[in-house]
Amino acid sequence: MANFNIDSEEKRTYDAIVIGSGASGGWAAKELCDKGLKTLVLERGRDVKHIKDYPTASKGDWEFEFRGTVPVEERVNHKNARWLREQTMHWQLPDDEQPVVFEKPFFWFRGYHVGGKSLLWARQTQRWSDYDFEGPARDGFAIDWPIRYKDIEPWYSYVEKFAGIAGDKDGLPELPDSEVMKAYEMSCVETYFKEKIRENYGNTRHLISARCAHLSDPQEIHLQQGRNKCQGQRMCNRGCIFGGYFSSNSSTIPWAMKTGNLTMRPNAVVHSIIYDDEKGKATGVRIIDAESKEMIEFYAKIIFVNASTFNSNAILLNSTSDRFPNGLGNDNGLLGKYMSWHNYRGKANARYEGLKDKTTDGGRPTNAYVPRFRNVFKQETDFLRGYAIGISGGRGHNSDTTPIGDQLRENILNPELGDWHISSWMMGECVPVEENHVRLHPELKDKYGIPQLVISCDWTENDDKMVKDYVEQSIEMFEKAGFTDIDARDTKAPPGSDIHEMGGVRMGKDPKTSLLNEWNQLHHCKNVFVTDGACMTSTGTQNPTLTFMALTARAANYAVEELNKQNI
Ligand SMILES: Cc1cc2nc3c(=O)[nH]c(=O)nc-3n(C[C@H](O)[C@H](O)[C@H](O)COP(=O)(O)OP(=O)(O)OC[C@H]3O[C@@H](n4cnc5c(N)ncnc54)[C@H](O)[C@@H]3O)c2cc1C
């Protein structure tokens, strides 16, 4: 039952509303608040305060009651979860929070709390180049982007300096350099592999230290955020009390809060966006309060939709009005279509018998990375686009941990070292096709009365061919490096675990074939901006969140300019 009287309308009116407080929503909030807009962030999950709400951040393995294993009785409402651990149970989504209809196998990883998946991500941050933005125009598959690298370049620099990126200046045209602090050192087997790649492939393939959103050398701007150097503990997904990695909670949200312009409303499940037929624009957002189940309306001049790809699609599809009976801005019927993601199906690993005199010490928060080398400068294979490869090499040990007391301590302090090993995983560009889509179920609803989302996404023949090529190339590169026990395979995993959903509200030049313009505005409702992964016209091979953040900062600054000119 709607309750529109809980407060006066004036008190529920802001300059801007941001839906979602994750990686992209945090940036929208920061930029809008910095520019003086009274901004309301509507977040469906609970509040999470930096440091205070990371209950396991500093715990040793021995301090967990079940050594990390989650007891059967706590698994009951988590049947859909893949990685249940005591260390990260506080982020897990109960199954009944948002039931979904998976028309085809798909694994959807969600993080519903203030900060969203910015608390859970692996923090890999590689820029796109024009080879990515021009991909669709070059091979004619899907539609052309309305922007190019030069349009987003200054915004990459802008978000990188604030977030803090560790990496090298590699000077590669296919992976433009970022604003970086010093890179994390590669392990000796990775360095060895880098040399072998150079020897065997010359300038056509490279192995670099993967750029990541960690503070290897905090600058003044990071200290101002209250963050400090990454300690290399590699317990990031519990939440980091040092603010060593970028999350909304450690960075953008507290920054926005300090401006005095931010109102954060957790437990606010957005139902739909309100469109006023007479004014010809959106006037606000309807939420269901997660605790009271009341429907409440909030109003604003501009609305940023940052609920993560599938949810942003769902919200727009559920935002129907006389003018938009099929969802907000959906005149061409393409909303929810051309959904895409990344292809992580290929995996490989091997052993290296050399380097026995070397060991490793300490931890690092990243790995090594082979930027895309297929079909970059010319089309050279029977599939479109290409893949990047993640590489991680280390040395295992076979310490006997069965004894107790002095012997146990001795075995752990001076482990018996095994061989060096190397593992690799593909990160392929999926080409968006119309059949891969999400839609709302006509009858099924969740506990908030919101229609359930139907996810209908599958691999294409292009993906299959790409995996085959990755497997062949991995074997070849590993053999040429002298690695042994090579195992390279197609895991045949269903899509989704690749965690990079994109599309459904794509950007484009033509309103007949796209939903958003070059500034992430809905073509047909200019005061609504969609700047999370839903806006992506194609997917590139690079981990996408840096691009979502840069697009968000760019669009937010544009929105403020347009507001000031009274254009929206
Ligand atoms: C394990 C893992 C590793 C990853 N590693 C990387 C990586 O290395 N590099 C990379 O680039 N990306 C990585 N990603 C992906 C990255 O986390 C996402 O791309 C990024 O967080 C997306 O930002 P977002 O703002 O769109 O969504 P999110 O960060 O998911 O935030 C969306 C927010 O919206 C809220 N919300 C959803 N629906 C509603 C609603 N109806 N009403 C109100 N609020 C709502 C959610 O609760 C959430 O807080 C990884 C993801 C996972 C899970």
XYZ file of C-alpha atoms and ligand atoms in Angstrom:
621
model
C 0.000 0.000 0.000
C 1.533 3.300 -1.029
C 2.191 5.846 1.652
C 2.794 9.263 0.222
C 2.326 11.122 3.519
C 5.276 9.946 5.584
C 6.876 13.285 5.091
C 6.111 16.418 3.203
C 6.805 16.267 -0.515
C 9.385 18.997 -0.081
C 11.401 16.862 2.312
C 11.392 14.065 -0.248
C 12.698 16.334 -2.989
C 16.369 16.532 -3.949
C 18.384 17.938 -6.839
C 19.542 14.480 -7.900
C 18.766 10.858 -7.148
C 21.306 8.072 -7.656
C 20.000 4.492 -7.706
C 22.620 2.135 -6.258
C 25.746 2.838 -4.203
C 28.212 0.443 -5.852
C 31.258 1.202 -7.961
C 29.438 3.449 -10.429
C 26.751 4.879 -8.106
C 29.458 5.978 -5.673
C 31.076 7.999 -8.455
C 27.775 9.597 -9.462
C 27.192 10.580 -5.826
C 30.691 12.014 -5.420
C 30.576 14.103 -8.580
C 27.054 15.437 -8.037
C 27.721 16.292 -4.372
C 31.061 17.925 -5.217
C 29.203 20.152 -7.663
C 26.787 21.237 -4.922
C 23.725 19.141 -5.774
C 21.644 17.829 -2.885
C 21.826 14.159 -3.753
C 19.847 11.186 -2.505
C 21.366 7.730 -2.950
C 18.773 4.945 -2.885
C 20.364 1.622 -1.996
C 18.379 -1.605 -1.674
C 20.765 -3.260 0.797
C 21.791 -2.538 4.366
C 24.199 0.208 5.368
C 27.917 -0.666 5.488
C 30.214 1.858 7.118
C 33.891 1.725 6.146
C 36.004 -0.165 8.767
C 33.216 -0.444 11.370
C 31.191 -2.886 9.284
C 33.968 -5.244 8.195
C 33.530 -7.816 11.003
C 36.111 -10.328 9.742
C 38.705 -7.931 8.275
C 41.431 -8.573 10.856
C 40.629 -12.109 11.918
C 43.222 -14.846 11.706
C 42.170 -18.157 10.167
C 42.205 -19.760 13.607
C 39.634 -17.267 14.921
C 36.787 -18.620 12.791
C 34.632 -21.067 14.671
C 34.439 -23.502 11.735
C 37.822 -22.640 10.122
C 35.945 -20.862 7.333
C 33.378 -23.541 6.560
C 29.738 -22.470 6.774
C 27.544 -24.837 8.832
C 24.682 -26.628 7.081
C 21.947 -24.748 8.961
C 23.310 -21.399 7.733
C 23.325 -22.611 4.125
C 19.574 -23.133 4.007
C 18.667 -19.788 2.440
C 21.846 -19.689 0.300
C 21.346 -22.574 -2.101
C 22.157 -20.382 -5.106
C 25.491 -19.171 -3.701
C 28.721 -20.637 -5.026
C 31.387 -19.592 -2.547
C 30.035 -19.682 0.991
C 32.785 -18.913 3.510
C 32.612 -17.767 7.114
C 35.028 -14.946 6.223
C 32.596 -13.317 3.774
C 29.192 -14.548 4.950
C 28.243 -10.956 5.842
C 28.025 -10.090 2.122
C 25.961 -13.107 1.032
C 22.545 -12.567 -0.465
C 19.775 -14.807 0.917
C 17.924 -16.694 -1.866
C 14.555 -15.175 -0.951
C 15.805 -11.575 -1.315
C 15.448 -11.551 -5.091
C 14.234 -14.719 -6.817
C 15.135 -14.814 -10.514
C 13.948 -16.955 -13.418
C 17.001 -18.368 -15.215
C 15.625 -19.399 -18.576
C 19.068 -20.782 -19.476
C 21.895 -21.631 -17.048
C 23.482 -18.434 -15.733
C 25.265 -17.579 -12.516
C 24.456 -14.077 -11.288
C 26.785 -12.687 -8.632
C 25.163 -9.886 -6.626
C 26.268 -7.647 -3.748
C 23.361 -5.885 -2.085
C 24.584 -3.482 0.586
C 26.020 0.034 0.608
C 29.094 -0.216 -1.629
C 27.653 -3.007 -3.775
C 30.222 -5.172 -5.514
C 32.934 -2.522 -5.086
C 33.615 -4.325 -1.788
C 33.870 -7.708 -3.476
C 35.620 -7.070 -6.763
C 39.121 -8.207 -7.762
C 40.103 -4.573 -8.469
C 41.638 -5.139 -11.904
C 41.589 -1.893 -13.850
C 42.737 -1.790 -17.477
C 41.731 1.002 -19.842
C 39.994 0.540 -23.163
C 41.639 1.717 -26.381
C 40.175 2.754 -29.722
C 40.646 -0.855 -30.858
C 37.853 -1.633 -28.392
C 35.604 1.351 -29.081
C 35.954 0.824 -32.835
C 35.366 -2.947 -32.698
C 31.676 -2.912 -33.679
C 32.230 -0.354 -36.459
C 35.135 -2.347 -37.894
C 33.477 -5.758 -38.072
C 29.909 -4.479 -38.418
C 28.611 -6.606 -35.569
C 26.222 -4.866 -33.133
C 26.274 -1.049 -33.401
C 28.913 1.664 -33.338
C 29.789 3.451 -30.103
C 28.886 7.158 -30.065
C 32.226 7.924 -28.367
C 35.897 7.182 -28.930
C 38.906 6.878 -26.638
C 39.657 10.617 -26.764
C 36.221 11.338 -25.259
C 36.854 9.249 -22.195
C 40.642 9.593 -21.838
C 40.579 12.615 -19.468
C 37.935 10.870 -17.345
C 40.047 7.737 -17.048
C 42.838 9.948 -15.713
C 40.430 11.712 -13.396
C 39.031 8.577 -11.730
C 42.389 6.794 -11.692
C 44.113 9.583 -9.763
C 41.364 9.605 -7.152
C 40.887 5.833 -6.886
C 44.615 5.042 -6.956
C 45.939 2.569 -9.532
C 49.119 0.516 -9.263
C 50.796 -0.488 -12.521
C 53.464 0.279 -15.081
C 53.447 2.635 -18.037
C 53.630 -0.139 -20.625
C 53.325 2.003 -23.758
C 50.973 -0.373 -25.582
C 48.523 1.059 -28.130
C 46.007 -1.715 -27.389
C 46.059 -0.942 -23.646
C 46.629 2.792 -23.115
C 48.675 3.766 -20.066
C 46.923 4.718 -16.853
C 47.830 7.260 -14.174
C 49.781 4.900 -11.969
C 51.625 4.430 -8.728
C 54.426 1.865 -8.742
C 53.478 -1.579 -10.012
C 53.503 -4.747 -7.950
C 56.449 -6.940 -8.825
C 55.794 -10.056 -10.856
C 56.850 -13.432 -9.488
C 60.040 -14.896 -10.980
C 58.147 -17.511 -12.988
C 55.933 -14.747 -14.445
C 59.049 -12.705 -15.305
C 60.537 -15.795 -16.921
C 57.334 -16.310 -18.940
C 57.382 -12.634 -19.972
C 60.874 -13.112 -21.407
C 59.827 -16.273 -23.234
C 56.822 -14.499 -24.752
C 59.077 -11.691 -25.942
C 61.535 -14.214 -27.398
C 58.821 -16.175 -29.216
C 56.294 -13.523 -30.217
C 58.352 -10.341 -30.443
C 56.212 -7.238 -30.201
C 52.941 -9.019 -30.968
C 52.235 -10.326 -27.433
C 53.135 -8.887 -24.054
C 53.039 -9.909 -20.426
C 52.661 -7.040 -17.964
C 51.841 -6.476 -14.309
C 48.040 -6.205 -14.217
C 46.947 -2.726 -13.201
C 44.827 -2.701 -10.072
C 43.011 -0.224 -7.818
C 45.397 -0.596 -4.858
C 47.467 2.027 -3.087
C 51.060 0.905 -3.578
C 52.251 4.455 -2.844
C 49.425 6.604 -1.423
C 49.313 10.196 -2.613
C 47.933 13.257 -0.827
C 44.484 12.762 -2.419
C 44.292 9.254 -0.943
C 45.383 10.393 2.507
C 42.643 13.032 2.322
C 40.196 10.160 1.835
C 41.548 8.563 5.028
C 43.075 5.674 3.084
C 46.474 4.120 3.413
C 48.931 1.775 1.780
C 47.808 -1.710 0.745
C 49.372 -4.220 3.135
C 49.243 -7.108 0.651
C 47.166 -9.197 3.051
C 44.983 -10.513 0.240
C 41.887 -10.592 2.416
C 40.317 -7.774 0.376
C 36.869 -9.273 -0.060
C 36.227 -9.110 3.695
C 36.514 -5.279 3.499
C 39.850 -3.485 4.065
C 40.379 -1.452 7.219
C 43.349 0.338 5.609
C 41.325 1.472 2.592
C 44.192 -0.126 0.652
C 41.928 -0.780 -2.307
C 39.264 1.354 -3.921
C 35.675 0.783 -2.879
C 32.722 3.161 -2.722
C 32.792 2.714 1.055
C 36.428 3.730 1.497
C 36.505 6.440 -1.127
C 33.644 8.042 -3.056
C 30.811 7.753 -0.515
C 32.618 9.192 2.548
C 33.969 11.936 0.242
C 30.453 12.788 -0.932
C 29.216 12.617 2.658
C 31.787 15.229 3.726
C 30.310 17.752 1.296
C 27.129 17.784 3.396
C 25.123 17.229 0.206
C 24.632 13.462 0.389
C 21.688 11.625 1.893
C 22.182 7.871 1.892
C 19.013 5.793 2.210
C 19.779 2.093 2.634
C 16.957 -0.508 2.599
C 15.342 1.378 -0.277
C 14.429 -1.128 -3.012
C 13.784 0.912 -6.143
C 10.591 -0.156 -7.840
C 10.470 2.230 -10.804
C 11.156 5.697 -12.117
C 8.235 8.124 -12.230
C 7.624 9.715 -15.629
C 5.411 12.783 -15.965
C 3.626 12.749 -19.328
C 2.852 16.455 -19.190
C 6.322 17.614 -18.265
C 7.838 15.105 -20.659
C 10.468 14.043 -18.167
C 11.149 11.871 -15.152
C 10.197 13.475 -11.855
C 11.302 10.926 -9.285
C 11.683 7.368 -8.085
C 9.356 4.947 -6.286
C 10.880 2.702 -3.668
C 9.677 -0.098 -1.455
C 11.075 0.294 2.050
C 12.701 -3.108 2.691
C 11.659 -3.104 6.340
C 8.141 -1.612 6.346
C 7.307 -2.684 2.735
C 5.761 0.752 2.193
C 5.952 2.395 -1.200
C 7.488 5.858 -0.973
C 8.165 8.410 -3.686
C 11.219 10.679 -3.934
C 11.614 13.507 -6.412
C 14.545 15.091 -8.221
C 15.565 17.007 -11.327
C 17.977 14.340 -12.553
C 18.205 10.605 -11.952
C 21.277 8.414 -12.266
C 20.583 4.703 -12.697
C 23.484 2.686 -11.243
C 21.854 -0.434 -9.828
C 24.266 -2.756 -11.762
C 23.525 -3.972 -15.283
C 20.630 -6.408 -14.830
C 18.951 -4.373 -12.099
C 19.165 -1.134 -14.064
C 17.467 -2.936 -16.953
C 14.829 -4.301 -14.576
C 14.094 -0.876 -13.096
C 13.685 0.736 -16.520
C 11.514 -2.149 -17.769
C 9.310 -1.727 -14.687
C 9.034 2.058 -15.219
C 5.927 2.088 -17.388
C 3.668 5.047 -18.132
C 1.189 6.090 -20.823
C 4.073 7.483 -22.837
C 6.337 4.463 -22.247
C 4.145 1.347 -21.922
C 7.156 -0.980 -22.535
C 9.587 0.611 -20.118
C 11.206 4.018 -19.780
C 12.808 5.226 -22.999
C 11.963 1.955 -24.752
C 10.415 3.193 -27.987
C 12.478 0.810 -30.134
C 11.762 -2.289 -28.025
C 15.486 -2.954 -27.508
C 15.562 -2.357 -23.731
C 16.928 -5.505 -22.051
C 18.341 -6.861 -25.325
C 21.914 -7.272 -26.604
C 22.968 -8.360 -23.148
C 26.568 -9.403 -22.941
C 29.409 -10.321 -20.549
C 32.921 -11.723 -20.629
C 34.019 -15.192 -21.565
C 36.133 -16.758 -18.774
C 35.458 -20.336 -19.901
C 39.062 -21.180 -20.813
C 41.586 -22.095 -18.109
C 45.118 -23.486 -18.273
C 47.858 -24.456 -15.874
C 51.301 -25.991 -15.995
C 54.461 -26.690 -14.016
C 57.968 -25.311 -14.374
C 60.908 -27.318 -13.192
C 63.494 -24.510 -13.180
C 64.086 -21.582 -10.800
C 64.526 -23.979 -7.885
C 66.871 -21.530 -6.138
C 64.096 -18.898 -5.919
C 61.259 -18.473 -3.439
C 58.578 -15.838 -2.925
C 57.877 -13.774 0.140
C 54.838 -11.727 1.135
C 51.607 -11.191 -0.793
C 50.506 -8.937 -3.624
C 46.991 -7.953 -4.582
C 47.234 -8.513 -8.323
C 48.621 -10.824 -11.005
C 50.141 -10.639 -14.484
C 48.211 -9.890 -17.671
C 48.509 -10.532 -21.398
C 46.535 -7.789 -23.183
C 44.386 -8.865 -26.122
C 46.525 -9.953 -29.073
C 43.935 -11.514 -31.423
C 42.265 -9.405 -34.156
C 43.600 -6.127 -32.734
C 45.277 -4.542 -35.726
C 43.642 -6.780 -38.342
C 41.090 -9.596 -38.492
C 43.187 -12.779 -38.372
C 40.977 -15.561 -36.985
C 37.597 -17.160 -37.731
C 36.031 -15.452 -34.694
C 35.349 -11.776 -33.982
C 37.234 -9.683 -31.413
C 39.641 -11.340 -28.966
C 40.632 -12.167 -25.423
C 43.071 -11.025 -22.764
C 44.723 -13.545 -20.436
C 45.252 -13.385 -16.687
C 48.445 -15.080 -15.518
C 49.509 -16.062 -12.034
C 52.641 -17.992 -11.150
C 53.862 -19.095 -7.744
C 55.584 -21.857 -5.860
C 53.691 -24.380 -3.797
C 54.940 -26.218 -0.739
C 54.400 -29.660 0.672
C 54.813 -28.929 4.374
C 53.605 -31.633 6.671
C 51.122 -29.931 9.007
C 50.055 -33.053 10.868
C 52.509 -32.725 13.792
C 51.879 -30.326 16.669
C 54.087 -27.993 18.710
C 57.691 -27.220 17.741
C 57.685 -29.564 14.747
C 54.549 -27.934 13.306
C 56.097 -24.473 13.736
C 59.318 -25.659 12.095
C 57.459 -27.188 9.135
C 55.487 -23.997 8.555
C 58.459 -21.636 8.956
C 60.738 -23.697 6.725
C 58.387 -25.380 4.270
C 59.523 -28.043 1.855
C 59.078 -26.220 -1.451
C 57.465 -27.798 -4.499
C 57.760 -26.856 -8.175
C 56.826 -23.502 -9.654
C 53.416 -23.530 -11.240
C 51.646 -21.159 -13.572
C 47.947 -20.689 -14.210
C 46.106 -18.747 -16.851
C 42.491 -17.714 -17.476
C 40.934 -16.171 -20.547
C 38.924 -12.952 -20.541
C 37.131 -12.925 -23.858
C 34.959 -10.301 -25.501
C 31.420 -11.597 -26.028
C 29.688 -10.052 -28.989
C 26.200 -8.849 -27.980
C 23.325 -10.547 -29.832
C 19.639 -9.677 -29.662
C 18.547 -13.114 -28.359
C 20.573 -12.648 -25.183
C 18.189 -10.610 -23.101
C 16.436 -9.982 -19.800
C 12.726 -9.262 -19.382
C 10.172 -9.049 -16.595
C 8.059 -12.074 -15.761
C 4.397 -11.289 -16.468
C 3.138 -12.890 -13.210
C 5.887 -13.834 -10.761
C 6.805 -11.170 -8.204
C 9.337 -10.925 -5.383
C 8.533 -10.219 -1.745
C 8.407 -6.478 -2.500
C 5.773 -6.958 -5.191
C 8.311 -6.225 -7.954
C 8.137 -8.433 -11.089
C 10.832 -11.101 -11.168
C 13.568 -10.819 -13.745
C 13.858 -13.480 -16.435
C 17.485 -13.920 -17.555
C 17.845 -15.554 -20.954
C 21.517 -15.561 -21.923
C 23.743 -18.140 -23.579
C 27.092 -18.549 -25.318
C 27.287 -18.082 -29.076
C 29.346 -19.899 -31.711
C 31.786 -16.976 -31.626
C 32.435 -17.669 -27.925
C 33.055 -21.370 -28.618
C 35.588 -20.594 -31.332
C 37.349 -18.100 -29.089
C 37.728 -20.633 -26.272
C 39.173 -23.143 -28.726
C 41.727 -20.593 -29.865
C 42.628 -19.697 -26.264
C 43.220 -23.371 -25.443
C 45.449 -23.845 -28.502
C 47.373 -20.628 -27.889
C 47.866 -21.366 -24.196
C 49.315 -24.773 -24.976
C 51.606 -23.232 -27.584
C 52.809 -20.406 -25.318
C 53.357 -22.772 -22.376
C 55.213 -25.318 -24.530
C 57.439 -22.628 -25.994
C 58.275 -21.528 -22.451
C 59.304 -25.058 -21.502
C 56.483 -25.634 -19.032
C 55.383 -29.215 -18.373
C 52.181 -30.986 -17.253
C 50.186 -28.551 -19.352
C 46.451 -28.714 -18.858
C 44.456 -26.263 -20.994
C 40.703 -26.715 -21.237
C 37.244 -25.390 -21.945
C 35.519 -25.564 -18.555
C 32.119 -25.323 -20.301
C 30.970 -23.173 -17.381
C 27.655 -21.426 -17.916
C 27.870 -17.678 -18.451
C 27.664 -15.305 -15.522
C 30.437 -16.494 -13.255
C 32.492 -14.203 -15.461
C 30.950 -11.420 -13.297
C 30.974 -8.669 -15.950
C 27.412 -8.313 -17.223
C 26.924 -5.443 -19.675
C 24.338 -4.027 -22.056
C 20.577 -3.874 -22.427
C 20.479 -0.041 -22.377
C 23.235 0.505 -24.875
C 24.710 3.796 -25.996
C 24.552 4.706 -29.666
C 24.182 7.457 -32.202
C 20.737 6.487 -33.463
C 17.633 6.340 -31.213
C 16.254 3.644 -33.507
C 19.003 1.215 -32.495
C 20.127 2.433 -29.069
C 18.654 3.673 -25.780
C 21.299 6.174 -24.640
C 23.153 8.996 -26.361
C 26.853 9.831 -26.110
C 26.333 11.380 -22.633
C 24.500 8.330 -21.223
C 21.148 10.153 -21.344
C 18.085 8.214 -22.383
C 17.382 9.471 -25.910
C 13.712 9.939 -25.019
C 13.994 11.079 -21.393
C 16.974 13.354 -21.114
C 17.039 13.781 -17.334
C 17.670 10.054 -16.769
C 21.283 8.892 -17.071
C 22.325 5.224 -17.097
C 26.055 4.901 -16.438
C 26.661 1.397 -15.105
C 27.398 -1.654 -17.270
C 23.909 -1.479 -18.784
C 25.112 1.356 -21.042
C 27.846 -0.680 -22.725
C 27.496 -1.043 -26.496
C 30.167 -3.741 -26.643
C 32.273 -5.385 -23.947
C 35.978 -5.183 -24.822
C 38.218 -7.676 -23.065
C 39.330 -5.451 -20.198
C 37.774 -5.711 -16.733
C 35.027 -3.150 -17.221
C 34.533 -1.292 -13.934
C 37.155 1.408 -14.566
C 35.254 2.269 -17.758
C 31.903 2.374 -15.892
C 33.462 4.752 -13.343
C 34.977 7.036 -15.993
C 31.710 7.144 -17.975
C 29.831 7.960 -14.767
C 32.114 10.856 -13.784
C 31.897 12.199 -17.343
C 28.092 11.963 -17.481
C 27.627 13.461 -13.995
C 29.683 16.518 -14.879
C 27.749 16.895 -18.117
C 24.440 16.545 -16.262
C 25.366 19.383 -13.902
C 26.332 21.610 -16.850
C 23.036 20.837 -18.576
C 21.095 21.517 -15.385
C 22.832 24.847 -14.980
C 21.942 25.731 -18.579
C 18.364 24.641 -17.800
C 18.477 22.185 -20.681
C 17.123 19.347 -18.552
C 34.180 -11.566 -7.356
C 34.151 -10.387 -8.293
C 35.329 -9.920 -8.838
C 35.306 -8.838 -9.717
N 36.478 -8.352 -10.195
C 36.492 -7.294 -11.013
C 37.728 -6.743 -11.469
O 38.803 -7.216 -11.118
N 37.695 -5.679 -12.293
C 36.525 -5.149 -12.724
O 36.565 -4.211 -13.510
N 35.336 -5.623 -12.274
C 35.299 -6.671 -11.436
N 34.112 -7.165 -10.968
C 32.870 -6.528 -11.416
C 32.579 -5.289 -10.593
O 32.362 -5.644 -9.271
C 31.345 -4.623 -11.173
O 31.573 -4.346 -12.535
C 31.041 -3.303 -10.494
O 30.900 -3.439 -9.112
C 29.750 -2.767 -11.098
O 29.445 -1.536 -10.524
P 27.931 -1.099 -10.446
O 27.892 0.219 -9.781
O 27.317 -1.232 -11.765
O 27.227 -2.229 -9.579
P 27.440 -2.713 -8.093
O 28.806 -2.391 -7.615
O 26.979 -4.119 -8.064
O 26.421 -1.794 -7.282
C 25.029 -1.802 -7.560
C 24.305 -1.364 -6.310
O 22.935 -1.143 -6.641
C 22.133 -1.690 -5.624
N 20.816 -2.023 -6.215
C 20.518 -3.027 -7.061
N 19.214 -3.029 -7.356
C 18.662 -1.990 -6.699
C 17.349 -1.479 -6.577
N 16.319 -2.022 -7.230
N 17.145 -0.415 -5.770
C 18.175 0.161 -5.099
N 19.441 -0.291 -5.160
C 19.685 -1.350 -5.966
C 22.888 -2.907 -5.141
O 22.485 -3.273 -3.843
C 24.324 -2.411 -5.199
O 24.729 -1.810 -3.997
C 34.086 -8.227 -10.073
C 32.901 -8.695 -9.502
C 32.923 -9.768 -8.627
C 31.637 -10.243 -8.045
